[in-house]
Each structure stands twice: as structure tokens, then as C-alpha cells.
Tab-separated table of C-alpha atoms in Angstrom:
chain	number	residue	atom	x	y	z
E	270	MET	CA	-81.812	235.815	10.591
E	271	ARG	CA	-84.725	233.376	13.025
E	272	SER	CA	-84.497	235.310	16.983
E	273	LEU	CA	-83.459	231.935	19.272
E	274	SER	CA	-83.520	232.213	22.876
E	275	LEU	CA	-81.719	228.753	23.152
E	276	LEU	CA	-79.938	226.284	21.044
E	277	ALA	CA	-80.972	223.339	22.143
E	278	GLY	CA	-77.850	221.328	19.426
E	279	CYS	CA	-80.042	218.309	19.260
E	280	ALA	CA	-77.837	215.748	16.956
E	281	ALA	CA	-79.772	212.501	16.520
E	282	ALA	CA	-77.836	209.878	15.839
E	283	LEU	CA	-77.749	206.221	14.916
E	284	LEU	CA	-73.881	205.086	16.057
E	285	SER	CA	-74.044	202.332	13.110
E	286	PHE	CA	-76.722	200.791	12.494
E	287	ALA	CA	-78.326	197.602	12.409
E	288	ASN	CA	-79.864	197.119	8.941
E	289	ALA	CA	-77.819	199.929	7.862
E	290	GLU	CA	-80.186	199.699	4.467
E	291	ALA	CA	-83.005	201.245	5.709
E	292	ASN	CA	-81.235	204.076	4.826
E	293	LEU	CA	-82.448	203.598	1.055
E	294	SER	CA	-86.257	203.569	1.814
E	295	ASN	CA	-86.049	206.218	4.750
E	296	PRO	CA	-88.335	209.819	3.283
E	297	ASP	CA	-85.706	211.670	5.539
E	298	VAL	CA	-82.895	210.990	3.202
E	299	SER	CA	-83.140	213.078	-1.071
E	300	LYS	CA	-81.954	212.228	-3.440
E	301	GLN	CA	-83.119	212.831	-7.391
E	302	MET	CA	-83.975	210.000	-9.185
E	303	LEU	CA	-82.094	209.599	-12.124
E	304	SER	CA	-84.493	207.693	-15.154
E	305	GLY	CA	-83.758	203.110	-14.930
E	306	THR	CA	-81.274	203.370	-17.702
E	307	PHE	CA	-79.325	205.692	-17.349
E	308	GLU	CA	-75.493	205.013	-17.303
E	309	PRO	CA	-72.809	208.272	-16.538
E	310	PRO	CA	-72.113	209.515	-20.425
E	311	GLN	CA	-67.694	207.916	-20.400
E	312	VAL	CA	-66.465	211.127	-20.620
E	313	PHE	CA	-63.898	211.118	-18.150
E	314	GLN	CA	-60.994	208.211	-17.503
E	315	HIS	CA	-58.825	208.205	-14.358
E	316	THR	CA	-54.735	207.852	-16.250
E	317	ASN	CA	-53.981	207.155	-12.971
E	318	LEU	CA	-55.536	205.784	-9.133
E	319	VAL	CA	-54.432	204.677	-5.298
E	320	ARG	CA	-56.842	203.587	-2.929
E	321	THR	CA	-55.495	203.177	0.399
E	322	VAL	CA	-57.738	201.318	2.999
E	323	ASN	CA	-57.037	202.064	6.092
E	324	LEU	CA	-59.156	199.022	8.626
E	325	GLU	CA	-57.319	200.259	12.130
E	326	LYS	CA	-60.031	201.449	13.560
E	327	GLU	CA	-63.687	199.208	13.409
E	328	TYR	CA	-64.898	201.314	10.665
E	329	PRO	CA	-63.223	201.133	7.463
E	330	ARG	CA	-61.611	204.942	6.390
E	331	GLU	CA	-60.647	204.919	2.368
E	332	THR	CA	-58.817	207.747	0.677
E	333	VAL	CA	-59.257	207.315	-3.291
E	334	ASN	CA	-55.966	209.434	-4.800
E	335	VAL	CA	-57.345	209.710	-8.139
E	336	VAL	CA	-55.941	212.379	-11.706
E	337	VAL	CA	-59.204	212.146	-14.258
E	338	GLU	CA	-58.705	213.354	-17.391
E	339	ASN	CA	-61.341	214.876	-19.727
E	340	ILE	CA	-61.891	212.976	-22.602
E	341	ASP	CA	-64.999	214.528	-24.484
E	342	SER	CA	-65.008	217.431	-27.197
E	343	LYS	CA	-66.778	220.101	-24.772
E	344	PRO	CA	-65.460	220.804	-21.033
E	345	GLN	CA	-67.776	218.382	-18.591
E	346	GLN	CA	-68.996	218.835	-14.300
E	347	ASP	CA	-70.615	216.628	-12.932
E	348	TYR	CA	-68.595	212.987	-12.495
E	349	TYR	CA	-69.907	209.946	-10.826
E	350	LEU	CA	-69.068	207.224	-7.747
E	351	PRO	CA	-70.843	204.446	-7.998
E	352	PHE	CA	-71.851	202.070	-5.258
E	353	PRO	CA	-73.157	198.482	-4.597
E	354	GLN	CA	-77.049	199.494	-4.479
E	355	ASP	CA	-76.352	197.322	-0.705
E	356	LEU	CA	-73.243	199.442	0.160
E	357	ILE	CA	-73.750	203.658	-0.598
E	358	ALA	CA	-76.625	203.105	2.876
E	359	ARG	CA	-73.309	202.828	5.122
E	360	VAL	CA	-71.358	205.418	3.286
E	361	GLY	CA	-70.218	208.295	5.541
E	362	GLY	CA	-68.225	210.812	5.844
E	363	LEU	CA	-67.240	211.592	1.592
E	364	ASP	CA	-65.945	214.010	1.429
E	365	VAL	CA	-64.505	215.628	-2.131
E	366	LYS	CA	-60.523	217.417	-2.849
E	367	ASP	CA	-58.953	219.022	-5.218
E	368	LYS	CA	-54.939	217.495	-4.480
E	369	ASN	CA	-53.552	220.666	-6.717
E	370	LYS	CA	-55.452	223.680	-5.158
E	371	PRO	CA	-57.093	222.354	-1.292
E	372	ASP	CA	-59.220	225.732	-1.177
E	373	ALA	CA	-60.247	225.093	-3.883
E	374	ILE	CA	-65.230	224.338	-2.711
E	375	PHE	CA	-67.344	221.702	-4.104
E	376	PRO	CA	-70.482	221.393	-3.487
E	377	SER	CA	-71.491	218.808	-1.142
E	378	PRO	CA	-72.162	214.904	-2.844
E	379	GLU	CA	-75.610	213.974	-3.299
E	380	ILE	CA	-76.615	211.100	-4.465
E	381	VAL	CA	-78.113	209.318	-7.376
E	382	GLY	CA	-80.777	206.923	-7.213
E	383	ILE	CA	-82.325	204.878	-10.018
E	384	ASP	CA	-86.343	205.144	-10.705
E	385	THR	CA	-86.248	201.142	-11.184
E	386	TYR	CA	-83.960	198.812	-9.447
E	387	SER	CA	-80.963	198.473	-9.482
E	388	PRO	CA	-77.567	197.343	-7.907
E	389	ILE	CA	-75.383	200.425	-8.647
E	390	GLU	CA	-75.954	203.796	-7.085
E	391	TYR	CA	-73.937	206.562	-8.034
E	392	TYR	CA	-72.519	209.944	-6.377
E	393	ARG	CA	-72.896	211.990	-8.352
E	394	ILE	CA	-69.572	214.746	-7.822
E	395	ARG	CA	-69.716	218.669	-9.652
E	396	PHE	CA	-66.369	220.620	-10.264
E	397	PRO	CA	-66.176	223.704	-9.609
E	398	SER	CA	-65.415	224.347	-12.305
E	399	PRO	CA	-65.824	222.342	-15.680
E	400	LEU	CA	-63.051	221.048	-17.133
E	401	ALA	CA	-62.181	221.754	-20.531
E	402	PRO	CA	-60.934	218.725	-22.935
E	403	LYS	CA	-57.454	217.566	-22.617
E	404	GLU	CA	-57.782	218.593	-19.327
E	405	LYS	CA	-57.099	216.595	-16.405
E	406	LEU	CA	-58.305	217.667	-12.590
E	407	THR	CA	-56.275	215.521	-8.403
E	408	LEU	CA	-59.190	214.399	-7.160
E	409	SER	CA	-58.665	213.052	-2.281
E	410	ILE	CA	-61.876	211.030	-1.984
E	411	THR	CA	-62.443	210.054	1.339
E	412	TYR	CA	-64.946	208.508	2.544
E	413	SER	CA	-66.382	205.796	5.511
E	414	ILE	CA	-67.552	201.970	5.415
E	415	LEU	CA	-69.894	201.738	9.155
E	416	SER	CA	-70.721	197.747	9.202
E	417	ALA	CA	-68.000	197.055	7.796
E	418	LEU	CA	-66.633	193.742	9.501
E	419	ASN	CA	-68.197	190.857	10.604
E	420	PRO	CA	-66.330	188.277	13.174
E	421	LEU	CA	-64.978	185.401	12.470
E	422	PRO	CA	-65.088	182.850	13.926
E	423	ALA	CA	-68.797	184.488	15.903
E	424	THR	CA	-68.245	182.948	19.379
E	425	ILE	CA	-65.472	182.673	21.021
E	426	ASN	CA	-64.608	182.394	24.420
E	427	GLN	CA	-63.494	185.292	26.953
E	428	ALA	CA	-60.570	185.158	26.983
E	429	ASP	CA	-59.440	184.415	22.910
E	430	LYS	CA	-58.579	186.859	20.719
E	431	GLN	CA	-60.834	188.267	18.010
E	432	TYR	CA	-60.829	188.536	14.096
E	433	VAL	CA	-62.829	190.008	11.661
E	434	GLN	CA	-62.876	189.086	8.462
E	435	ILE	CA	-63.692	192.118	5.462
E	436	THR	CA	-64.890	191.611	1.668
E	437	LEU	CA	-64.304	194.187	-0.750
E	438	ASN	CA	-63.545	195.053	-3.805
E	439	ALA	CA	-59.794	194.418	-4.684
E	440	TYR	CA	-60.815	197.481	-7.466
E	441	THR	CA	-61.984	200.794	-6.780
E	442	ASN	CA	-65.917	201.194	-7.587
E	443	SER	CA	-64.969	203.255	-10.872
E	444	ALA	CA	-67.599	205.128	-13.242
E	445	TYR	CA	-65.152	205.239	-15.459
E	446	LYS	CA	-62.372	203.405	-16.897
E	447	THR	CA	-59.420	203.295	-15.230
E	448	ILE	CA	-56.245	203.253	-16.731
E	449	LYS	CA	-54.079	202.404	-13.720
E	450	GLN	CA	-54.454	201.363	-10.123
E	451	LYS	CA	-54.000	199.520	-6.751
E	452	THR	CA	-55.593	199.490	-3.710
E	453	LYS	CA	-53.141	198.822	-0.732
E	454	LEU	CA	-55.212	198.123	2.442
E	455	LYS	CA	-53.273	198.955	5.905
E	456	MET	CA	-53.979	196.273	9.154
E	457	PRO	CA	-53.708	196.394	12.507
E	458	THR	CA	-51.793	194.000	13.317
E	459	ASN	CA	-50.048	191.045	11.142
E	460	ASP	CA	-51.645	188.310	11.561
E	461	VAL	CA	-54.039	188.040	9.376
E	462	PRO	CA	-54.230	184.033	8.664
E	463	GLU	CA	-56.481	184.584	6.267
E	464	TYR	CA	-57.016	186.697	2.083
E	465	THR	CA	-57.911	185.966	-1.033
E	466	VAL	CA	-54.896	185.382	-3.788
E	467	VAL	CA	-55.411	186.612	-7.474
E	468	GLY	CA	-52.633	185.396	-9.007
E	469	THR	CA	-50.188	188.167	-10.222
E	470	ASN	CA	-50.421	191.439	-10.231
E	471	ALA	CA	-48.780	193.989	-14.066
E	472	GLU	CA	-45.904	194.204	-12.653
E	473	GLY	CA	-45.866	190.159	-12.134
E	474	GLN	CA	-45.883	189.725	-8.424
E	475	GLU	CA	-48.354	187.149	-6.078
E	476	ASP	CA	-51.506	189.551	-4.903
E	477	PRO	CA	-51.461	190.955	-2.945
E	478	VAL	CA	-47.472	192.112	-2.514
E	479	LYS	CA	-47.000	192.472	1.932
E	480	GLN	CA	-44.742	194.391	3.661
E	481	GLY	CA	-45.105	194.519	7.575
E	482	VAL	CA	-48.962	196.058	8.068
E	483	THR	CA	-49.700	196.108	4.087
E	484	PHE	CA	-51.281	194.514	1.758
E	485	THR	CA	-51.036	195.439	-2.058
E	486	TYR	CA	-53.661	195.063	-4.041
E	487	GLY	CA	-51.691	196.176	-7.904
E	488	PRO	CA	-51.242	197.467	-9.799
E	489	TYR	CA	-53.439	196.493	-12.256
E	490	GLY	CA	-53.431	197.239	-16.083
E	491	GLU	CA	-56.159	199.360	-17.918
E	492	VAL	CA	-59.401	197.740	-15.993
E	493	PRO	CA	-62.961	198.949	-17.707
E	494	ALA	CA	-65.991	200.884	-15.913
E	495	GLY	CA	-67.340	198.836	-13.975
E	496	ALA	CA	-64.780	196.127	-12.437
E	497	ASN	CA	-65.676	194.096	-9.900
E	498	GLN	CA	-62.709	191.402	-8.214
E	499	PRO	CA	-64.168	190.374	-4.757
E	500	VAL	CA	-61.042	189.441	-1.955
E	501	SER	CA	-61.948	189.100	1.780
E	502	LEU	CA	-59.123	189.005	4.606
E	503	ARG	CA	-59.777	188.019	8.199
E	504	TYR	CA	-57.480	189.641	11.283
E	505	GLU	CA	-57.201	190.057	14.177
E	506	PHE	CA	-59.423	192.478	15.579
E	507	THR	CA	-59.236	191.839	19.649
E	508	LYS	CA	-61.247	195.227	20.286
E	509	PRO	CA	-65.393	196.267	20.638
E	510	LEU	CA	-66.530	196.480	17.834
E	511	LEU	CA	-68.727	199.900	18.864
E	512	HIS	CA	-71.836	200.876	17.806
E	513	ALA	CA	-74.781	202.441	18.998
E	514	THR	CA	-78.783	202.224	17.893
E	515	LEU	CA	-79.251	206.212	19.243
E	516	VAL	CA	-77.062	209.246	19.622
E	517	GLU	CA	-79.068	212.266	21.202
E	518	ARG	CA	-76.827	215.196	22.136
E	519	ASP	CA	-78.655	217.742	23.093
E	520	ILE	CA	-76.785	221.662	23.282
E	521	GLU	CA	-78.480	223.936	25.685
E	522	VAL	CA	-77.927	227.683	25.873
E	523	SER	CA	-77.970	230.180	28.828
E	524	HIS	CA	-76.882	233.772	27.970
E	525	TRP	CA	-78.568	234.779	31.328
E	526	GLY	CA	-76.367	232.290	33.270
E	527	GLY	CA	-73.533	233.137	30.925
E	528	ASN	CA	-73.707	228.815	30.655
E	529	ILE	CA	-73.666	226.549	28.229
E	530	ALA	CA	-74.419	222.986	29.403
E	531	THR	CA	-73.982	219.815	26.986
E	532	GLU	CA	-76.045	216.244	26.845
E	533	GLU	CA	-75.346	213.180	25.620
E	534	ARG	CA	-77.648	210.159	25.399
E	535	TYR	CA	-75.702	207.406	24.555
E	536	TRP	CA	-77.569	203.407	23.325
E	537	LEU	CA	-74.947	201.878	23.229
E	538	GLU	CA	-74.197	198.034	21.884
E	539	ASN	CA	-70.838	195.620	21.059
E	540	ARG	CA	-71.442	193.986	17.507
E	541	GLY	CA	-68.406	191.619	18.880
E	542	ALA	CA	-68.161	188.188	19.042
E	543	THR	CA	-70.031	187.046	21.909
E	544	LEU	CA	-68.748	184.239	24.374
E	545	LYS	CA	-69.156	180.755	23.980
E	546	ASN	CA	-69.846	180.095	28.117
E	547	GLN	CA	-70.873	182.308	30.624
E	548	PHE	CA	-69.267	185.290	31.754
E	549	SER	CA	-66.782	184.822	34.169
E	550	ARG	CA	-66.298	187.301	36.645
E	551	VAL	CA	-63.575	185.484	38.370
E	552	GLN	CA	-61.874	184.874	35.334
E	553	TRP	CA	-61.867	188.576	34.409
E	554	GLN	CA	-60.412	190.627	37.627
E	555	GLN	CA	-57.583	187.936	37.544
E	556	THR	CA	-56.848	188.946	33.564
E	557	GLN	CA	-57.087	192.535	34.627
E	558	TYR	CA	-53.927	192.735	36.735
E	559	PHE	CA	-52.221	191.805	33.630
E	560	ASN	CA	-54.619	194.007	31.568
E	561	PRO	CA	-54.718	191.779	28.365
E	562	PRO	CA	-56.639	193.487	25.275
E	563	THR	CA	-59.918	192.803	25.407
E	564	SER	CA	-62.721	193.195	22.858
E	565	ALA	CA	-64.608	193.689	26.291
E	566	LEU	CA	-65.559	197.746	26.427
E	567	LYS	CA	-64.124	198.265	29.623
E	568	GLU	CA	-63.647	202.090	29.167
E	569	LEU	CA	-64.782	205.434	27.945
E	570	GLU	CA	-62.814	208.402	27.089
E	571	TYR	CA	-64.278	211.564	26.949
E	572	PRO	CA	-61.356	214.824	25.650
E	573	LEU	CA	-62.649	217.609	27.153
E	574	ILE	CA	-62.952	221.228	25.620
E	575	ILE	CA	-61.231	222.953	28.105
E	576	GLY	CA	-62.853	225.088	30.442
E	577	SER	CA	-65.676	221.975	31.536
E	578	ALA	CA	-66.886	221.074	34.116
E	579	ASN	CA	-69.649	219.465	36.291
E	580	PRO	CA	-68.702	216.337	34.211
E	581	TYR	CA	-71.987	213.566	34.952
E	582	PHE	CA	-72.539	209.541	34.683
E	583	ILE	CA	-76.284	208.095	34.384
E	584	ASP	CA	-77.157	204.851	33.292
E	585	ASP	CA	-80.459	203.036	34.137
E	586	ILE	CA	-80.050	202.532	37.164
E	587	GLY	CA	-78.789	205.837	38.251
E	588	ASN	CA	-74.960	207.791	38.949
E	589	VAL	CA	-71.805	205.703	38.438
E	590	SER	CA	-68.959	206.604	40.559
E	591	THR	CA	-67.412	204.865	38.038
E	592	SER	CA	-65.418	207.814	36.312
E	593	ARG	CA	-62.726	210.250	36.799
E	594	PHE	CA	-62.448	213.353	35.961
E	595	ARG	CA	-59.239	215.469	35.064
E	596	PRO	CA	-59.768	219.416	34.431
E	597	ARG	CA	-57.460	220.894	32.795
E	598	ASN	CA	-56.535	224.412	31.920
E	599	THR	CA	-53.003	224.064	30.838
E	600	PRO	CA	-53.933	223.936	26.726
E	601	LYS	CA	-54.089	219.761	26.276
E	602	GLU	CA	-57.599	218.865	27.257
E	603	ALA	CA	-59.766	218.244	29.925
E	604	LEU	CA	-60.381	214.523	30.153
E	605	LEU	CA	-63.259	212.703	31.866
E	606	GLN	CA	-62.700	208.523	32.157
E	607	LEU	CA	-66.039	206.382	32.053
E	608	LYS	CA	-66.182	202.618	33.790
E	609	PRO	CA	-69.146	201.021	32.273
E	610	ARG	CA	-70.654	198.890	35.283
E	611	TYR	CA	-70.162	195.798	33.775
E	612	PRO	CA	-68.076	194.237	30.734
E	613	VAL	CA	-69.681	194.994	27.592
E	614	PHE	CA	-69.302	192.264	25.668
E	615	GLY	CA	-70.292	190.668	21.995
E	616	GLY	CA	-73.792	190.717	21.892
E	617	TRP	CA	-74.353	192.630	25.348
E	618	LYS	CA	-75.786	196.278	25.473
E	619	TYR	CA	-75.296	199.683	27.099
E	620	SER	CA	-77.393	202.438	27.601
E	621	PHE	CA	-75.916	206.286	29.822
E	622	LYS	CA	-75.850	210.571	29.508
E	623	VAL	CA	-73.373	211.912	30.037
E	624	GLY	CA	-73.069	215.876	30.353
E	625	TRP	CA	-70.456	218.592	31.660
E	626	ASP	CA	-71.337	222.953	31.157
E	627	ASN	CA	-68.722	225.368	30.485
E	628	ASP	CA	-68.638	229.300	30.222
E	629	LEU	CA	-70.157	230.357	27.392
E	630	LYS	CA	-67.862	233.570	26.296
E	631	SER	CA	-65.238	230.991	25.125
E	632	PHE	CA	-68.695	229.613	22.829
E	633	LEU	CA	-70.321	233.402	21.644
E	634	ARG	CA	-69.538	235.904	20.429
E	635	LYS	CA	-71.378	239.695	19.454
E	636	LEU	CA	-72.443	240.658	16.090
E	637	LYS	CA	-70.492	244.871	15.811
E	638	THR	CA	-74.293	245.068	14.185
E	639	GLY	CA	-77.949	244.386	15.420
E	640	ASP	CA	-78.837	241.426	18.255
E	641	GLY	CA	-77.032	238.775	16.612
E	642	TYR	CA	-75.017	236.670	18.071
E	643	VAL	CA	-72.880	233.817	16.771
E	644	LEU	CA	-72.360	229.752	18.512
E	645	LYS	CA	-69.000	227.982	17.335
E	646	VAL	CA	-69.663	223.845	18.721
E	647	PRO	CA	-68.267	221.193	18.466
E	648	PHE	CA	-70.868	219.507	16.568
E	649	ILE	CA	-70.013	216.060	18.169
E	650	GLU	CA	-68.000	214.977	21.136
E	651	GLY	CA	-68.486	212.417	22.599
E	652	PRO	CA	-65.606	208.924	23.123
E	653	LYS	CA	-62.350	208.598	21.421
E	654	GLN	CA	-61.204	204.823	21.719
E	655	SER	CA	-58.556	203.785	19.543
E	656	GLU	CA	-61.699	201.829	18.020
E	657	GLY	CA	-63.350	203.598	16.599
E	658	LEU	CA	-66.814	204.734	17.068
E	659	GLU	CA	-69.357	204.689	13.730
E	660	ILE	CA	-72.442	206.704	13.975
E	661	GLU	CA	-74.547	206.569	11.397
E	662	LYS	CA	-78.135	208.901	12.225
E	663	LEU	CA	-76.453	212.947	13.447
E	664	THR	CA	-72.389	222.003	9.829
E	665	THR	CA	-69.420	222.350	7.244
E	666	LYS	CA	-69.302	218.834	5.697
E	667	ILE	CA	-71.154	217.303	7.287
E	668	PRO	CA	-74.045	216.198	5.777
E	669	ILE	CA	-76.774	217.289	6.913
E	670	ILE	CA	-80.346	215.662	6.193
E	671	SER	CA	-82.440	217.512	8.711
E	672	SER	CA	-83.271	220.774	10.527
E	673	GLU	CA	-85.941	222.228	12.768
E	674	VAL	CA	-86.769	224.981	14.200
E	675	SER	CA	-89.639	224.508	17.370
E	676	THR	CA	-90.638	225.600	21.440
E	677	HIS	CA	-89.333	224.364	24.221
E	678	ARG	CA	-91.076	225.154	27.287
E	679	THR	CA	-88.980	224.576	30.874
E	680	PHE	CA	-89.580	225.693	34.635
E	681	MET	CA	-90.549	229.754	34.740
E	682	ASP	CA	-90.542	230.047	30.701
E	683	THR	CA	-93.864	232.475	29.320
E	684	MET	CA	-93.285	231.865	25.449
E	685	GLY	CA	-91.108	228.965	25.505
E	686	ARG	CA	-86.587	228.623	23.913
E	687	SER	CA	-86.547	228.081	19.790
E	688	THR	CA	-84.600	225.533	19.548
E	689	LEU	CA	-82.824	224.360	16.285
E	690	LYS	CA	-82.814	220.328	16.371
E	691	LEU	CA	-80.076	218.359	13.049
E	692	THR	CA	-80.578	215.738	12.467
E	693	ALA	CA	-77.077	214.118	9.910
E	694	LEU	CA	-76.385	210.100	8.247
E	695	ASN	CA	-73.553	207.753	8.620
E	696	VAL	CA	-70.644	210.220	11.358
E	697	VAL	CA	-67.396	209.280	12.578
E	698	ASP	CA	-65.924	209.895	15.675
E	699	ASP	CA	-63.191	211.230	13.121
E	700	PHE	CA	-66.081	214.533	13.007
E	701	ARG	CA	-64.867	215.640	16.136
E	702	GLY	CA	-62.355	218.317	14.401
E	703	LYS	CA	-65.860	219.796	12.694
E	704	ASP	CA	-68.000	222.712	14.193
E	705	LEU	CA	-71.484	223.842	14.136
E	706	VAL	CA	-72.399	226.673	13.393
E	707	VAL	CA	-75.277	229.129	14.364
E	708	THR	CA	-76.035	232.767	14.015
E	709	TYR	CA	-79.218	233.882	15.372
E	710	ASP	CA	-80.418	237.450	17.230
E	711	TYR	CA	-81.080	237.874	20.404
E	712	PRO	CA	-82.620	240.923	21.425
E	713	PHE	CA	-81.631	242.262	24.317
E	714	LEU	CA	-84.825	242.678	25.797
E	715	ALA	CA	-85.263	238.617	25.712
E	716	GLY	CA	-82.316	238.885	28.126
E	717	PHE	CA	-84.726	240.389	31.266
E	718	ARG	CA	-87.513	237.936	29.882
E	719	LYS	CA	-87.022	235.535	32.795
E	720	PRO	CA	-85.971	237.945	35.162
E	721	ILE	CA	-89.042	239.821	35.103
E	722	VAL	CA	-91.100	236.926	34.886
E	723	ILE	CA	-89.316	235.280	38.093
E	724	PHE	CA	-89.998	238.754	39.560
E	725	SER	CA	-94.066	239.331	38.917
E	726	SER	CA	-94.567	236.009	39.891
E	727	LEU	CA	-92.595	235.753	43.580
E	728	MET	CA	-94.550	239.663	44.221
E	729	GLY	CA	-97.883	237.676	42.737
E	730	THR	CA	-98.186	235.267	45.149
E	731	PHE	CA	-96.794	237.582	48.197
E	732	GLY	CA	-98.917	239.644	47.125
E	733	VAL	CA	-102.263	236.659	47.093
E	734	ALA	CA	-100.559	235.568	50.576
E	735	TYR	CA	-100.709	238.635	51.681
E	736	LEU	CA	-103.966	239.301	51.437
E	737	ILE	CA	-105.207	235.840	52.037
E	738	SER	CA	-103.779	237.405	56.030
E	739	ARG	CA	-106.694	239.901	55.774
E	740	LEU	CA	-108.945	237.538	55.635
E	741	ASP	CA	-110.821	236.768	58.832
E	742	VAL	CA	-111.688	233.261	58.462
E	743	SER	CA	-112.494	232.853	62.775
E	744	ILE	CA	-115.815	231.475	63.693
E	745	GLY	CA	-116.277	232.839	66.767
E	746	ARG	CA	-119.328	235.931	66.739
E	747	LYS	CA	-117.126	239.677	67.191
E	748	ALA	CA	-117.657	241.720	70.556
């Protein structure tokens, strides 16, 4: 195991890149390149498929429950999930489960690219074991689509409602024939002034079928692989569209002090509709008395782990006093409420950092043998907003795209401290429940290195001061 006297678990996270397509050319993103003539072999078919798209947050969260049947004469293990080339860069948190065997472990899905330009790229999903001929497997595939909403109209008055538009495929993106399928859209409100009507579904009803806040496209009969039926919906979403061009998360572990210090630095941007006129502080204060829905960011809520202490909130100007910390020693989380210096409307930006301390013993345990330790910390905490938060560049089920171990030196360090830096892509705030587990060696004597250095430095300083005090620096002649 690698010796780690300090973990600075640094997660550099991009929250919803403006140019998410840049991820495709990012050297950090590894792909297996396939021939330009590659097409997934038609060894499977979908006997039934139900796709649910949750639009309650600013990023659509899609869940595809599908029955996959092996129609080949040989066992098959590789399943391909296609996405348009401009969309695959914005797919995050892809997770695959066997609905009938929840404990089955799937290898992490990997992107496979085409060596020449192709409008379609694929995720390759490998089953835990080959699927025999004529056997069926019920998959549950979930993922988020970042930067999917566009405000329409793009400019509004300060107190207006905000509407956003989303365009998607009424059919589920599939590399295989689908016998029966439907798509359910769960809207945040029933205020949907515009949506695409396809015609009639397989049951002869108008497509889509509306029921409360749910729009259902389908069911459809047999649909060939690669079929596309674009549909658009415009609906009310009077909440901020929060993105961050960069997030840095540092976790510093001190064995000697028994403390774990966490700091998160955010460069936030609201990508909602911009203001048609200048911002009016008077109008803002008047409307806040009634607390109406707004597309501006006015507060961030940080649920923190029990026992969190010493929080701080600093922006580019300095300490921000408009915050409230509610520590709790009960089983409930502590709560840190942050209010920016100004409401962040569409097109506005706000950068800040927030930090807090915790007792190390709540996160660390020593292995029974040797000098090994196991550290278990949240992979990401951050604000918990009803509108959601997109994170595009930040292990558990989160695919780490790069890791780096280096040395970090701080005050009175001699050899420096080992630093682990992790980078991942396309993460959303739904990953708050995921943990990062690091195992490392920390020799017993290493804990005394800094005290010995400090003691030696003080003794050396006193010794030098004593010698200097013994020097005769007088100018006069001795008698």
C-alpha cells in the first residue's frame, strides 16, 4: 500500500460545461477505438422497454427498464448502448443493474469510439456472465443528461416565470430491434404550453397521453434499431439553472490533530433566462416579502455530516456574513445555509469557497495488521438544491478518469505530505450518497515527525539566540 500521511482528496469537478462536447477531445477521456465500419452485431432484441425521464431537476434523469433477449446461436456478453455524438459527452452517472439480481456486479461501462467521424458513439456494457441463446435479462439502465435545457424565451423580466425547452427522442436510443416500448416524461409542473404531438400510438390514442404531470409517448409496436422520432416540450421551470465551470474539493487529514478539514471552491453560473431590463433592487426587496418562485439563485443549503464544526463562507470580496449554521448532535444532518451577496440571475456568475471541520475518528479506522488505515469520506457533498446541480468534471460507481499521487508541503513540513488527486466527469448532485474509500499506510513514527521538527527548530532557535547573547558586541575598550 502507498504511504499517505495526508489525503487531500481533490475532486476537480466541472458542473455542466458550456462546451460539453470538448469532453470528446479531452485527453483524459479514454476510449476504445473501433473500425469506421463498426455496427453492433444484431445478437439481441428488446422484447419490452419502458423509459422514464424525470424532468423535475435541471438535468433529465433517464431510467430505461428493458428485457433483453439473446437471439443469437451463441452466448453473448457485450451489449451496446448508442448515443448521438454530440450527446454522449453530456451523459453522466451511467449505472447498470440486473433487476432480478440486484447484487450482480457489472463492470463499469466504457465508451467505444469510431476511428472516423460517426454521428453515433456507444457505451459498451458487459454482462457479469454471458447470456445464453434464447435467455432473457432484465436491465435497469440509469443516466443523466447534462446541459439539456434551454430557456425559451431567452430573456425575461425580473419577476416573470421562466420556461425551458427540451428536445429528445420519443424512441429510446437503441442498437437493437425493440418489439414494444414507451417513454414516460415526469414534468415538474402541469404548465406545459407547447409539446410535440406525434399522432397516434399503438393503442390508437393521441400521442402523447397526458395524465397529471406525466406525458407518455407510446406504446409503440416494433421499432428498428437506430430509429429516431424527435419531440420537444416547453414547460415552466422557474428555478435557477445552476452550473459551475469549476469545482475543487479538498479533504485534508491530520492524524496528529485528529481532524479532517474539508474545503470546496465553486465557480457558479446561472444559465437561466437573462434579464430583459436592468436589475431593480427595490423590486427585488418588495417581491421577497411574498417569497415567490424566481429564476435567480438566492440561497444555497449545505447538509453536513453530524458533528461538523467551524464552517466558513468566503467569496471574492471576503467573508460573507449572510449565512446560518445549524449544528445538530441528533441523528439529523447539520445544515449550513448560505446566501450570496446578491441574487444570481440568468447569465450572472458567483464564485466562493466554503469549508468545515470534522472529527477524524468518524471517518478513519485502523487495519488489524500493519500500519494500514482505511479512510471513508463522501465523494462529494456540496449544496442540495431542489432544482439540482450538474457536475461534469469531478470511487465507487463514479468513473474516475484520472488519478495522481504527488507531494504537498505546508508549514513546517520537511518531507511533505502525500496528496491523492482524483478527477471524474459528468457528476450530478445525486451522487451525494456515494463514498470514496482510500486505504493507505501511515507508520507509527511518522506521526511524530512534525513534533520532532518543531521541537528541533525551537531548540535550534534558542541555541542560536543563546550563542548570540554570549557574543560581545560592545564598542568600548575593555579595562
